CSV table of C-alpha atoms in Angstrom, one decimal:
chain,number,residue,atom,x,y,z
A,1,MET,CA,-7.9,1.6,-30.0
A,2,ASP,CA,-7.2,-2.2,-30.0
A,3,GLN,CA,-7.9,-4.6,-32.8
A,4,THR,CA,-11.1,-6.0,-31.2
A,5,LYS,CA,-12.6,-2.6,-31.2
A,6,LEU,CA,-11.5,-1.8,-34.7
A,7,ASP,CA,-13.1,-5.1,-35.8
A,8,LEU,CA,-16.4,-4.2,-34.2
A,9,ILE,CA,-16.3,-0.8,-36.1
A,10,LYS,CA,-15.6,-2.7,-39.3
A,11,GLN,CA,-18.5,-5.0,-38.6
A,12,ALA,CA,-20.8,-2.0,-38.0
A,13,GLN,CA,-19.7,-0.5,-41.3
A,14,GLU,CA,-20.6,-3.7,-43.2
A,15,TYR,CA,-24.0,-3.9,-41.4
A,16,ALA,CA,-24.7,-0.2,-42.1
A,17,LYS,CA,-24.0,-0.8,-45.8
A,18,ILE,CA,-26.8,-3.5,-45.8
A,19,ILE,CA,-29.3,-1.4,-43.8
A,20,TYR,CA,-28.8,1.7,-45.9
A,21,LYS,CA,-28.7,-0.1,-49.3
A,22,ASN,CA,-30.9,1.7,-51.8
A,23,HIS,CA,-31.6,4.6,-49.4
A,24,TYR,CA,-30.5,8.0,-50.5
A,25,ARG,CA,-30.4,11.5,-49.0
A,26,LEU,CA,-31.8,14.6,-50.7
A,27,SER,CA,-28.3,15.4,-51.9
A,28,GLY,CA,-28.4,12.2,-53.9
A,29,GLU,CA,-25.8,10.2,-52.0
A,30,ASN,CA,-26.3,7.0,-50.2
A,31,VAL,CA,-27.1,7.3,-46.5
A,32,TYR,CA,-24.1,5.1,-45.7
A,33,GLU,CA,-21.7,7.7,-47.1
A,34,HIS,CA,-23.1,10.3,-44.7
A,35,ALA,CA,-22.9,7.9,-41.7
A,36,LEU,CA,-19.3,7.0,-42.5
A,37,ARG,CA,-18.4,10.7,-42.6
A,38,VAL,CA,-20.1,11.3,-39.2
A,39,SER,CA,-18.0,8.5,-37.7
A,40,GLU,CA,-14.9,10.0,-39.2
A,41,LYS,CA,-15.7,13.5,-37.8
A,42,LEU,CA,-16.0,12.0,-34.3
A,43,LEU,CA,-12.7,10.2,-34.7
A,44,LYS,CA,-11.0,13.4,-35.8
A,45,SER,CA,-12.5,15.1,-32.8
A,46,GLY,CA,-10.6,12.6,-30.6
A,47,ILE,CA,-13.6,10.4,-29.7
A,48,LYS,CA,-12.3,6.8,-29.5
A,49,ASP,CA,-15.1,5.1,-27.7
A,50,GLU,CA,-16.0,2.3,-30.0
A,51,LYS,CA,-19.6,2.3,-28.9
A,52,ILE,CA,-20.1,5.9,-29.9
A,53,ILE,CA,-18.4,5.3,-33.3
A,54,VAL,CA,-20.5,2.2,-33.9
A,55,ALA,CA,-23.7,4.0,-33.0
A,56,SER,CA,-22.7,6.9,-35.2
A,57,LEU,CA,-22.5,4.5,-38.2
A,58,LEU,CA,-26.0,3.2,-37.3
A,59,HIS,CA,-27.6,6.5,-36.2
A,60,GLN,CA,-30.0,6.6,-39.1
A,61,THR,CA,-31.1,3.0,-39.0
A,62,LEU,CA,-34.4,3.5,-37.1
A,63,GLY,CA,-35.3,6.4,-39.4
A,64,THR,CA,-34.8,4.3,-42.5
A,65,PRO,CA,-38.0,3.8,-44.5
A,66,ASN,CA,-39.7,0.4,-44.8
A,67,ILE,CA,-37.6,-1.5,-42.3
A,68,ASP,CA,-38.7,-3.8,-39.5
A,69,LYS,CA,-37.7,-1.7,-36.5
A,70,GLU,CA,-38.1,-4.6,-34.1
A,71,LEU,CA,-35.9,-6.8,-36.1
A,72,VAL,CA,-33.3,-4.2,-36.6
A,73,CYS,CA,-33.2,-3.4,-32.9
A,74,ASN,CA,-32.7,-7.1,-32.1
A,75,GLU,CA,-29.9,-7.3,-34.6
A,76,ILE,CA,-28.1,-4.2,-33.3
A,77,SER,CA,-28.4,-5.5,-29.7
A,78,ASN,CA,-27.1,-9.0,-30.6
A,79,LYS,CA,-24.3,-7.8,-32.9
A,80,PHE,CA,-23.1,-4.7,-31.0
A,81,GLY,CA,-24.6,-4.8,-27.5
A,82,LYS,CA,-27.5,-3.2,-25.6
A,83,ASP,CA,-25.5,0.0,-24.9
A,84,VAL,CA,-25.2,0.7,-28.7
A,85,LEU,CA,-28.9,0.0,-29.2
A,86,GLU,CA,-29.7,2.4,-26.4
A,87,ILE,CA,-27.6,5.2,-28.0
A,88,VAL,CA,-29.3,4.6,-31.4
A,89,LYS,CA,-32.8,4.6,-29.9
A,90,ASN,CA,-32.1,7.8,-28.0
A,91,TYR,CA,-30.7,9.4,-31.1
A,92,HIS,CA,-33.9,8.5,-33.0
A,93,GLU,CA,-36.0,10.0,-30.2
A,94,LEU,CA,-33.9,13.2,-30.3
A,95,GLN,CA,-34.1,13.4,-34.1
A,96,THR,CA,-37.9,13.6,-33.9
A,97,THR,CA,-37.8,16.7,-31.7
A,98,LYS,CA,-38.0,19.7,-33.9
A,99,ILE,CA,-36.6,23.2,-33.0
A,100,SER,CA,-37.3,26.0,-35.5
A,101,HIS,CA,-34.5,28.3,-36.7
A,102,GLU,CA,-36.7,31.3,-35.7
A,103,GLY,CA,-36.8,29.9,-32.2
A,104,THR,CA,-33.0,29.5,-31.8
A,105,GLN,CA,-31.3,32.7,-33.1
A,106,GLY,CA,-32.3,34.8,-30.2
A,107,LEU,CA,-31.6,32.2,-27.5
A,108,ASN,CA,-28.7,32.5,-25.0
A,109,ASP,CA,-26.1,29.7,-24.8
A,110,LYS,CA,-27.2,28.7,-21.3
A,111,LEU,CA,-30.7,27.9,-22.4
A,112,ILE,CA,-29.6,26.1,-25.5
A,113,ILE,CA,-27.1,23.8,-23.7
A,114,GLN,CA,-29.4,23.1,-20.8
A,115,THR,CA,-32.3,22.2,-23.1
A,116,TYR,CA,-30.2,19.8,-25.2
A,117,ILE,CA,-28.5,18.1,-22.3
A,118,ASN,CA,-31.9,17.5,-20.8
A,119,LEU,CA,-33.2,16.2,-24.1
A,120,VAL,CA,-30.5,13.8,-25.0
A,121,LYS,CA,-30.2,12.1,-21.6
A,122,ASP,CA,-26.8,10.7,-22.8
A,123,LEU,CA,-24.1,13.0,-24.1
A,124,ARG,CA,-22.9,10.3,-26.4
A,125,VAL,CA,-26.1,11.0,-28.4
A,126,LEU,CA,-25.3,14.7,-28.4
A,127,LEU,CA,-21.8,14.0,-29.8
A,128,ILE,CA,-23.3,12.1,-32.7
A,129,ARG,CA,-26.0,14.7,-33.3
A,130,LEU,CA,-23.4,17.5,-33.6
A,131,ALA,CA,-21.2,15.5,-36.0
A,132,ASP,CA,-24.3,14.7,-38.0
A,133,LYS,CA,-25.2,18.4,-38.3
A,134,ALA,CA,-21.6,19.3,-39.1
A,135,ASP,CA,-21.7,16.9,-42.0
A,136,ASN,CA,-25.2,18.0,-43.1
A,137,ILE,CA,-24.2,21.6,-43.5
A,138,ASP,CA,-21.5,20.5,-46.0
A,139,THR,CA,-24.3,19.2,-48.3
A,140,ALA,CA,-26.7,22.2,-47.9
A,141,TYR,CA,-25.8,23.2,-51.5
A,142,ALA,CA,-27.8,20.2,-52.8
A,143,LEU,CA,-31.0,21.4,-51.0
A,144,SER,CA,-33.5,24.1,-52.0
A,145,ARG,CA,-32.5,27.6,-51.0
A,146,GLU,CA,-35.2,27.7,-48.3
A,147,LEU,CA,-34.1,24.3,-46.8
A,148,GLY,CA,-30.4,25.3,-47.0
A,149,LEU,CA,-31.0,28.6,-45.2
A,150,LYS,CA,-33.0,26.8,-42.5
A,151,MET,CA,-30.2,24.2,-42.0
A,152,ALA,CA,-27.5,26.9,-41.9
A,153,GLY,CA,-29.4,28.9,-39.3
A,154,ARG,CA,-29.6,25.9,-37.0
A,155,ALA,CA,-26.0,25.1,-37.6
A,156,LEU,CA,-24.9,28.6,-36.7
A,157,TYR,CA,-27.3,29.5,-33.9
A,158,LEU,CA,-28.2,26.2,-32.3
A,159,TYR,CA,-25.6,23.4,-32.8
A,160,ALA,CA,-22.4,25.5,-33.0
A,161,PRO,CA,-23.0,27.1,-29.6
A,162,ILE,CA,-23.5,23.7,-28.1
A,163,ALA,CA,-20.4,22.3,-29.7
A,164,ARG,CA,-18.5,25.5,-28.6
A,165,LEU,CA,-19.6,25.2,-25.0
A,166,LEU,CA,-18.6,21.5,-24.9
A,167,GLN,CA,-15.3,22.6,-26.4
A,168,LEU,CA,-15.6,20.3,-29.4
A,169,GLY,CA,-13.3,22.5,-31.5
A,170,ASN,CA,-13.4,20.7,-34.8
A,171,LEU,CA,-17.1,20.4,-34.8
A,172,TYR,CA,-18.0,24.0,-33.7
A,173,LYS,CA,-15.6,25.4,-36.3
A,174,ASP,CA,-17.2,23.2,-39.0
A,175,LEU,CA,-20.7,24.2,-37.9
A,176,GLU,CA,-19.9,27.9,-37.7
A,177,ASN,CA,-18.0,28.1,-41.0
A,178,GLY,CA,-20.6,25.9,-42.8
A,179,GLY,CA,-23.6,27.9,-41.5
A,180,PHE,CA,-21.9,31.2,-42.3
A,181,LYS,CA,-20.9,30.0,-45.8
A,182,VAL,CA,-24.5,29.3,-46.7
A,183,LEU,CA,-26.0,32.4,-45.1
A,184,HIS,CA,-23.4,34.8,-46.3
A,185,PRO,CA,-21.5,33.2,-49.2
A,186,ASN,CA,-20.0,36.4,-50.6
A,187,LYS,CA,-18.6,37.5,-47.2
A,188,PHE,CA,-17.3,33.9,-46.5
A,189,TYR,CA,-15.4,33.7,-49.8
A,190,THR,CA,-14.0,37.2,-49.5
A,191,ILE,CA,-12.5,36.5,-46.0
A,192,GLU,CA,-11.4,33.0,-47.1
A,193,GLN,CA,-9.4,34.5,-50.0
A,194,ALA,CA,-8.0,37.2,-47.8
A,195,VAL,CA,-6.7,34.6,-45.3
A,196,LYS,CA,-5.2,32.6,-48.2
A,197,GLN,CA,-3.3,35.7,-49.2
A,198,LYS,CA,-2.0,36.1,-45.6
A,199,LEU,CA,-1.4,32.4,-44.9
A,200,PRO,CA,2.1,31.9,-46.6
A,201,GLN,CA,3.5,34.9,-44.6
A,202,LEU,CA,2.1,33.5,-41.3
A,203,GLU,CA,3.3,30.0,-41.9
A,204,ALA,CA,6.8,31.2,-42.8
A,205,PHE,CA,6.9,33.3,-39.6
A,206,PHE,CA,5.9,30.4,-37.4
A,207,SER,CA,8.2,27.9,-39.1
A,208,GLU,CA,11.1,30.3,-38.6
A,209,ASN,CA,10.3,31.4,-35.0
A,210,ILE,CA,8.9,28.4,-33.2
A,211,PRO,CA,12.1,26.4,-33.1
A,212,ALA,CA,14.0,29.5,-32.0
A,213,VAL,CA,11.6,30.3,-29.2
A,214,GLN,CA,11.6,26.7,-28.0
A,215,GLU,CA,15.4,26.6,-27.9
A,216,LEU,CA,15.5,29.9,-25.9
A,217,LEU,CA,13.0,28.4,-23.4
A,218,LYS,CA,15.0,25.2,-23.1
A,219,GLU,CA,18.2,27.1,-22.5
A,220,ASN,CA,16.5,28.8,-19.5
A,221,GLY,CA,15.3,25.5,-18.1
A,222,ILE,CA,11.7,25.5,-19.5
A,223,GLU,CA,10.4,22.5,-21.3
A,224,SER,CA,7.7,23.4,-23.7
A,225,GLU,CA,5.4,22.4,-26.5
A,226,ILE,CA,4.7,25.1,-29.1
A,227,ASN,CA,2.2,25.2,-31.8
A,228,TYR,CA,0.1,27.8,-33.6
A,229,ARG,CA,-3.5,28.2,-34.8
A,230,ILE,CA,-5.2,30.4,-37.4
A,231,LYS,CA,-8.7,31.7,-36.6
A,232,HIS,CA,-11.4,30.1,-38.6
A,233,ILE,CA,-13.4,32.1,-41.1
A,234,TYR,CA,-16.5,32.9,-39.0
A,235,SER,CA,-14.4,33.9,-36.0
A,236,ILE,CA,-12.4,36.4,-38.3
A,237,TYR,CA,-15.7,37.7,-39.6
A,238,LYS,CA,-16.9,38.5,-36.1
A,239,LYS,CA,-13.7,40.5,-35.6
A,240,VAL,CA,-14.1,42.3,-38.9
A,241,GLN,CA,-17.5,43.3,-37.8
A,242,LYS,CA,-16.3,44.4,-34.4
A,243,TYR,CA,-13.6,46.7,-35.8
A,244,HIS,CA,-15.6,47.8,-38.9
A,245,LEU,CA,-12.7,46.7,-41.2
A,246,LYS,CA,-12.7,46.6,-44.9
A,247,VAL,CA,-11.7,43.2,-46.1
A,248,ASP,CA,-10.6,43.0,-49.8
A,249,LYS,CA,-9.5,39.5,-50.8
A,250,LYS,CA,-6.4,41.0,-52.6
A,251,ASN,CA,-5.4,43.5,-49.9
A,252,PRO,CA,-6.9,42.4,-46.6
A,253,ASP,CA,-6.9,44.8,-43.7
A,254,PHE,CA,-6.3,42.6,-40.7
A,255,SER,CA,-4.3,45.3,-38.9
A,256,GLN,CA,-6.6,45.4,-35.9
A,257,ILE,CA,-7.1,41.7,-35.6
A,258,TYR,CA,-4.0,40.8,-33.5
A,259,ASP,CA,-5.2,37.3,-32.8
A,260,ILE,CA,-5.9,36.1,-36.4
A,261,SER,CA,-3.0,33.8,-35.6
A,262,ALA,CA,-1.6,32.8,-32.2
A,263,MET,CA,1.5,31.1,-31.0
A,264,ARG,CA,0.6,28.7,-28.1
A,265,ILE,CA,3.3,27.9,-25.6
A,266,ILE,CA,2.5,25.0,-23.2
A,267,VAL,CA,4.8,24.6,-20.2
A,268,GLU,CA,5.0,22.4,-17.1
A,269,THR,CA,4.3,24.8,-14.2
A,270,LEU,CA,2.6,28.0,-13.3
A,271,GLU,CA,6.0,29.6,-12.5
A,272,ASP,CA,7.2,28.6,-16.0
A,273,CYS,CA,4.3,30.6,-17.5
A,274,TYR,CA,5.6,33.9,-16.1
A,275,LYS,CA,9.3,33.0,-16.8
A,276,ALA,CA,8.4,32.3,-20.4
A,277,GLU,CA,6.5,35.6,-20.6
A,278,ASP,CA,9.7,37.5,-19.4
A,279,LEU,CA,11.7,35.7,-22.1
A,280,MET,CA,9.2,36.6,-24.8
A,281,ASN,CA,9.4,40.2,-23.7
A,282,GLN,CA,13.1,40.2,-24.4
A,283,ILE,CA,12.5,38.9,-28.0
A,284,TRP,CA,9.8,41.2,-29.3
A,285,GLU,CA,8.1,44.4,-28.3
A,286,GLN,CA,5.3,43.8,-25.8
A,287,GLN,CA,2.0,45.7,-26.4
A,288,LEU,CA,1.0,46.3,-22.7
A,289,ASP,CA,-2.5,47.5,-23.6
A,290,PHE,CA,-3.2,44.0,-25.0
A,291,ARG,CA,-1.8,42.0,-22.1
A,292,ASP,CA,-4.4,39.8,-20.4
A,293,ASP,CA,-3.6,37.6,-17.4
A,294,TYR,CA,-6.3,35.0,-17.4
A,295,ILE,CA,-4.3,32.9,-15.0
A,296,LYS,CA,-4.7,35.3,-12.1
A,297,THR,CA,-8.2,36.4,-13.3
A,298,PRO,CA,-9.7,33.4,-15.3
A,299,LYS,CA,-12.5,33.9,-17.7
A,300,PRO,CA,-16.0,33.0,-16.3
A,301,SER,CA,-15.7,29.7,-18.2
A,302,GLY,CA,-12.6,28.9,-16.2
A,303,TYR,CA,-10.3,29.5,-19.1
A,304,GLN,CA,-6.7,30.2,-18.0
A,305,SER,CA,-3.8,31.5,-20.0
A,306,LEU,CA,-1.4,34.5,-20.3
A,307,HIS,CA,-2.2,36.5,-23.5
A,308,ASN,CA,0.2,39.0,-25.0
A,309,VAL,CA,0.4,40.8,-28.3
A,310,TYR,CA,3.9,41.5,-29.6
A,311,LYS,CA,5.2,43.7,-32.4
A,312,THR,CA,7.7,41.5,-34.3
A,313,ASP,CA,10.9,42.5,-36.0
A,314,ASN,CA,9.1,42.9,-39.4
A,315,GLY,CA,6.5,45.2,-37.9
A,316,ASP,CA,3.7,42.6,-37.8
A,317,PHE,CA,1.7,41.9,-34.6
A,318,ILE,CA,1.4,38.4,-33.1
A,319,GLU,CA,-0.5,37.0,-30.2
A,320,VAL,CA,1.3,34.6,-27.8
A,321,GLN,CA,-0.7,32.4,-25.4
A,322,ILE,CA,1.2,30.8,-22.5
A,323,LYS,CA,-0.4,28.1,-20.3
A,324,THR,CA,0.4,24.9,-18.4
A,325,LYS,CA,-0.6,21.5,-19.7
A,326,GLN,CA,-3.4,21.3,-17.2
A,327,MET,CA,-4.7,24.8,-18.2
A,328,HIS,CA,-4.5,23.7,-21.9
A,329,GLU,CA,-6.5,20.5,-21.2
A,330,PHE,CA,-9.1,22.5,-19.4
A,331,ASN,CA,-9.3,25.1,-22.2
A,332,GLU,CA,-9.6,22.3,-24.8
A,333,PHE,CA,-12.2,20.3,-23.0
A,334,GLY,CA,-14.0,23.1,-21.1
A,335,LEU,CA,-16.4,22.1,-18.4
A,336,ALA,CA,-15.5,18.5,-19.1
A,337,SER,CA,-12.1,19.0,-17.5
A,338,HIS,CA,-13.7,19.3,-14.1
A,339,VAL,CA,-14.4,15.6,-14.3
A,340,PHE,CA,-11.0,14.9,-15.9
A,341,TYR,CA,-9.2,16.2,-12.8
A,342,LYS,CA,-11.8,15.3,-10.3
A,343,ILE,CA,-12.0,11.6,-10.9
A,344,GLY,CA,-8.4,10.8,-10.4
A,345,ASP,CA,-5.7,8.6,-12.0
A,346,LYS,CA,-8.1,6.2,-13.6
A,347,PHE,CA,-9.1,8.8,-16.1
A,348,LYS,CA,-5.9,10.9,-16.4
A,349,LYS,CA,-5.3,10.2,-20.0
A,350,ASN,CA,-8.1,12.7,-21.1
A,351,LEU,CA,-11.1,12.4,-23.4
A,352,LYS,CA,-9.2,11.1,-26.5
A,353,ASP,CA,-8.0,8.0,-24.7
A,354,ASN,CA,-10.9,7.6,-22.3
A,355,PRO,CA,-14.0,5.7,-23.5
A,356,ASP,CA,-15.8,6.0,-20.2
A,357,PHE,CA,-15.3,9.8,-20.0
A,358,ILE,CA,-18.6,10.7,-21.7
A,359,LYS,CA,-20.5,8.5,-19.3
A,360,GLU,CA,-18.8,10.2,-16.4
A,361,PHE,CA,-19.7,13.6,-17.9
A,362,SER,CA,-23.3,12.6,-18.3
A,363,ASN,CA,-23.5,11.7,-14.6
A,364,TRP,CA,-21.5,14.8,-13.6
A,365,LYS,CA,-23.6,17.3,-15.6
A,366,GLN,CA,-26.2,17.4,-12.9
A,367,GLU,CA,-23.7,18.6,-10.4
A,368,GLN,CA,-22.3,21.5,-12.5
A,369,GLU,CA,-23.4,24.9,-11.4
A,370,ILE,CA,-21.3,27.4,-13.4
A,371,ASP,CA,-22.1,28.4,-16.9
A,372,GLU,CA,-19.8,30.1,-19.4
A,373,SER,CA,-20.9,33.6,-18.4
A,374,GLY,CA,-20.0,32.9,-14.8
A,375,SER,CA,-23.5,32.9,-13.5
A,376,LYS,CA,-25.2,30.2,-11.5
A,377,ILE,CA,-27.0,27.5,-13.4
A,378,THR,CA,-30.0,25.9,-11.7
A,379,GLN,CA,-29.3,22.2,-11.6
A,380,PHE,CA,-30.6,20.6,-14.8
A,381,GLU,CA,-33.2,18.6,-13.1
A,382,ALA,CA,-34.7,21.7,-11.6
A,383,LYS,CA,-36.0,23.0,-14.9
A,384,THR,CA,-38.2,21.6,-17.7
A,385,TYR,CA,-37.7,22.6,-21.3
A,386,ALA,CA,-40.6,22.1,-23.7
A,387,PHE,CA,-41.5,23.3,-27.2
A,388,THR,CA,-44.2,25.3,-28.9
A,389,PRO,CA,-45.4,23.8,-32.2
A,390,LYS,CA,-43.1,26.3,-34.0
A,391,GLY,CA,-40.1,24.9,-32.1
A,392,ASP,CA,-39.6,27.8,-29.6
A,393,ILE,CA,-38.1,26.6,-26.3
A,394,ILE,CA,-40.1,27.5,-23.2
A,395,GLU,CA,-38.4,27.1,-19.8
A,396,ILE,CA,-40.6,26.3,-16.7
A,397,PRO,CA,-39.8,24.9,-13.3
A,398,ALA,CA,-39.6,21.1,-12.9
A,399,GLY,CA,-43.1,19.8,-12.1
A,400,GLY,CA,-44.6,22.8,-14.0
A,401,CYS,CA,-47.9,22.2,-15.8
A,402,VAL,CA,-49.8,23.4,-18.9
A,403,VAL,CA,-50.7,26.7,-17.2
A,404,ASP,CA,-47.0,27.4,-16.4
A,405,PHE,CA,-46.2,26.8,-20.0
A,406,ALA,CA,-49.0,29.1,-21.2
A,407,TYR,CA,-47.7,31.9,-19.1
A,408,GLY,CA,-44.2,31.2,-20.4
A,409,VAL,CA,-45.4,31.8,-23.9
A,410,HIS,CA,-47.2,35.1,-23.0
A,411,THR,CA,-49.3,36.6,-20.2
A,412,SER,CA,-52.4,36.9,-22.5
A,413,VAL,CA,-52.0,33.2,-23.5
A,414,GLY,CA,-51.9,32.2,-19.9
A,415,ASN,CA,-54.9,34.3,-18.9
A,416,SER,CA,-57.1,32.8,-21.6
A,417,CYS,CA,-55.8,29.2,-21.8
A,418,SER,CA,-58.5,26.5,-21.7
A,419,GLY,CA,-56.5,23.4,-22.4
A,420,ALA,CA,-53.6,22.0,-24.4
A,421,LEU,CA,-52.4,19.4,-26.9
A,422,VAL,CA,-49.3,17.8,-25.5
A,423,ASN,CA,-47.5,15.7,-28.1
A,424,GLY,CA,-50.8,15.6,-30.0
A,425,GLN,CA,-52.8,14.4,-27.0
A,426,ILE,CA,-55.5,16.5,-25.2
A,427,GLN,CA,-54.4,17.2,-21.6
A,428,LYS,CA,-55.9,19.1,-18.6
A,429,LEU,CA,-54.5,22.4,-17.4
A,430,ASN,CA,-52.8,20.7,-14.4
A,431,TYR,CA,-51.0,18.2,-16.6
A,432,VAL,CA,-47.3,18.1,-15.7
A,433,ILE,CA,-45.0,19.0,-18.7
A,434,LYS,CA,-41.9,16.9,-19.3
A,435,THR,CA,-38.7,18.1,-21.1
A,436,GLY,CA,-39.0,17.5,-24.8
A,437,ASP,CA,-42.8,17.7,-24.9
A,438,THR,CA,-44.4,19.8,-27.7
A,439,VAL,CA,-47.2,21.8,-26.2
A,440,GLU,CA,-50.0,23.6,-28.2
A,441,ILE,CA,-52.0,25.9,-25.9
A,442,LYS,CA,-55.7,26.2,-26.6
A,443,THR,CA,-57.2,29.6,-25.7
A,444,SER,CA,-60.9,30.5,-25.2
A,445,PRO,CA,-62.3,33.9,-26.4
A,446,THR,CA,-64.8,33.7,-23.6
A,447,ARG,CA,-62.2,33.3,-20.9
A,448,LYS,CA,-61.0,36.8,-19.8
A,449,LYS,CA,-59.2,36.0,-16.6
A,450,PRO,CA,-57.5,33.0,-14.9
A,451,ASN,CA,-59.1,30.7,-12.4
A,452,ARG,CA,-58.2,31.1,-8.7
A,453,ASP,CA,-57.9,27.3,-8.5
A,454,TRP,CA,-54.8,27.5,-10.8
A,455,LEU,CA,-52.8,28.8,-7.8
A,456,ASP,CA,-53.1,25.3,-6.3
A,457,PHE,CA,-51.0,23.7,-9.0
A,458,VAL,CA,-48.8,26.2,-10.9
A,459,LYS,CA,-45.1,26.2,-10.0
A,460,SER,CA,-43.6,29.3,-11.8
A,461,GLU,CA,-43.4,32.7,-10.1
A,462,ARG,CA,-44.4,34.3,-13.4
A,463,ALA,CA,-47.7,32.3,-13.5
A,464,LYS,CA,-48.4,33.0,-9.8
A,465,THR,CA,-47.7,36.7,-10.1
A,466,ASN,CA,-49.9,37.1,-13.2
A,467,ILE,CA,-52.8,35.1,-11.9
A,468,ARG,CA,-52.9,37.1,-8.7
A,469,LYS,CA,-52.6,40.4,-10.6
A,470,GLU,CA,-55.5,39.5,-12.9
A,471,LEU,CA,-57.6,38.3,-10.0
A,472,ARG,CA,-57.0,41.6,-8.2
A,473,LEU,CA,-58.0,43.7,-11.2
A,474,SER,CA,-61.2,41.8,-11.6
A,475,GLU,CA,-62.3,42.2,-8.0
């Protein structure tokens, strides 16, 4: 990032200090401290678009009490540009959309990510929102138990899946660990202490073996980058649950979690992947039952890598992942990598060095048709996502109306609906719902069946089917 951009960020920091002066969060800290940490989380996640960083510093401005919003908007536009103002305004709009914890835990990832991508309009806003939530969960301790649990539920069941699907590794780990820590503190600290007991042994192993492996590969004509990773606490917890393990912080039983740590070998070519695997097989004892070739058979998300588990000389088990640089970049950036390779040399440097990347992704998202489970996703514009007053997400076809929404809630609600409040305003049954609307269906005890005329304007098959069914029963 050049000096001009750094100066703009510094200017935004100084302006934010003025705006947030004398405004404090429930935790007792000044709002500026929070905004500064949000910008730092984005920078640590590799986001170097100065407009996103500036907007992250200002993301709470329009929600600050007792300010002249018109004046602040003019100042932001004049000092930092119309694009930054647009991000800040869109963030404020998203911030006023409420989704309940109860309405998120049972949702599938596809519905969550589609809903939010539709709501935010601009993925730059979503990045700031996720960083904001990742910081919020760190201060949940300062809130009441009820508010803390609510915040943790959203972090774990709503925001973390979005960050994971967007492959924002630092943020989804922060959100998962933070939410888990608040919801299940005893389990969190038990696993954390168990990992700390194991960590020196793992670090010593990698320090000793990575240089040796890299030298062996080089001797055989394979240039490589080798690093390692340790699973984060929540990910280990899920494995503990899966294998019904007993985790004592002094004597942790991680015997069946072969990927608690992993060596990652990044090579130049596809051929090098299999050559490297052959060489690894000569060093340690390969566990064939745990070999997964995600290169020949990629995961539904498109993830590619060779996975092996080896029994080392000291009797421990270690996972080794082998992939090319292109595979690694795809795995790191997920669906975003489609754009990374699709749009050519202009954007070859990847997300970290590419300020325009998020804009490209925002445009491209409407073309994407494959979700993480491998199933087809209806193009985003083909669906509308609206909310009940409790915050539950209801999916209806684009152009769907109040009646479609009512049947989306429940058949009985659809059959007896008589009207609706949409964003607090009374609307007719044929009113077209927009993504982000909050819809409260009004029912009538005297209405026992739907009206045949509804078939002229409903869009969803569910509504049509139930209307016809009820009409036949009443004939």
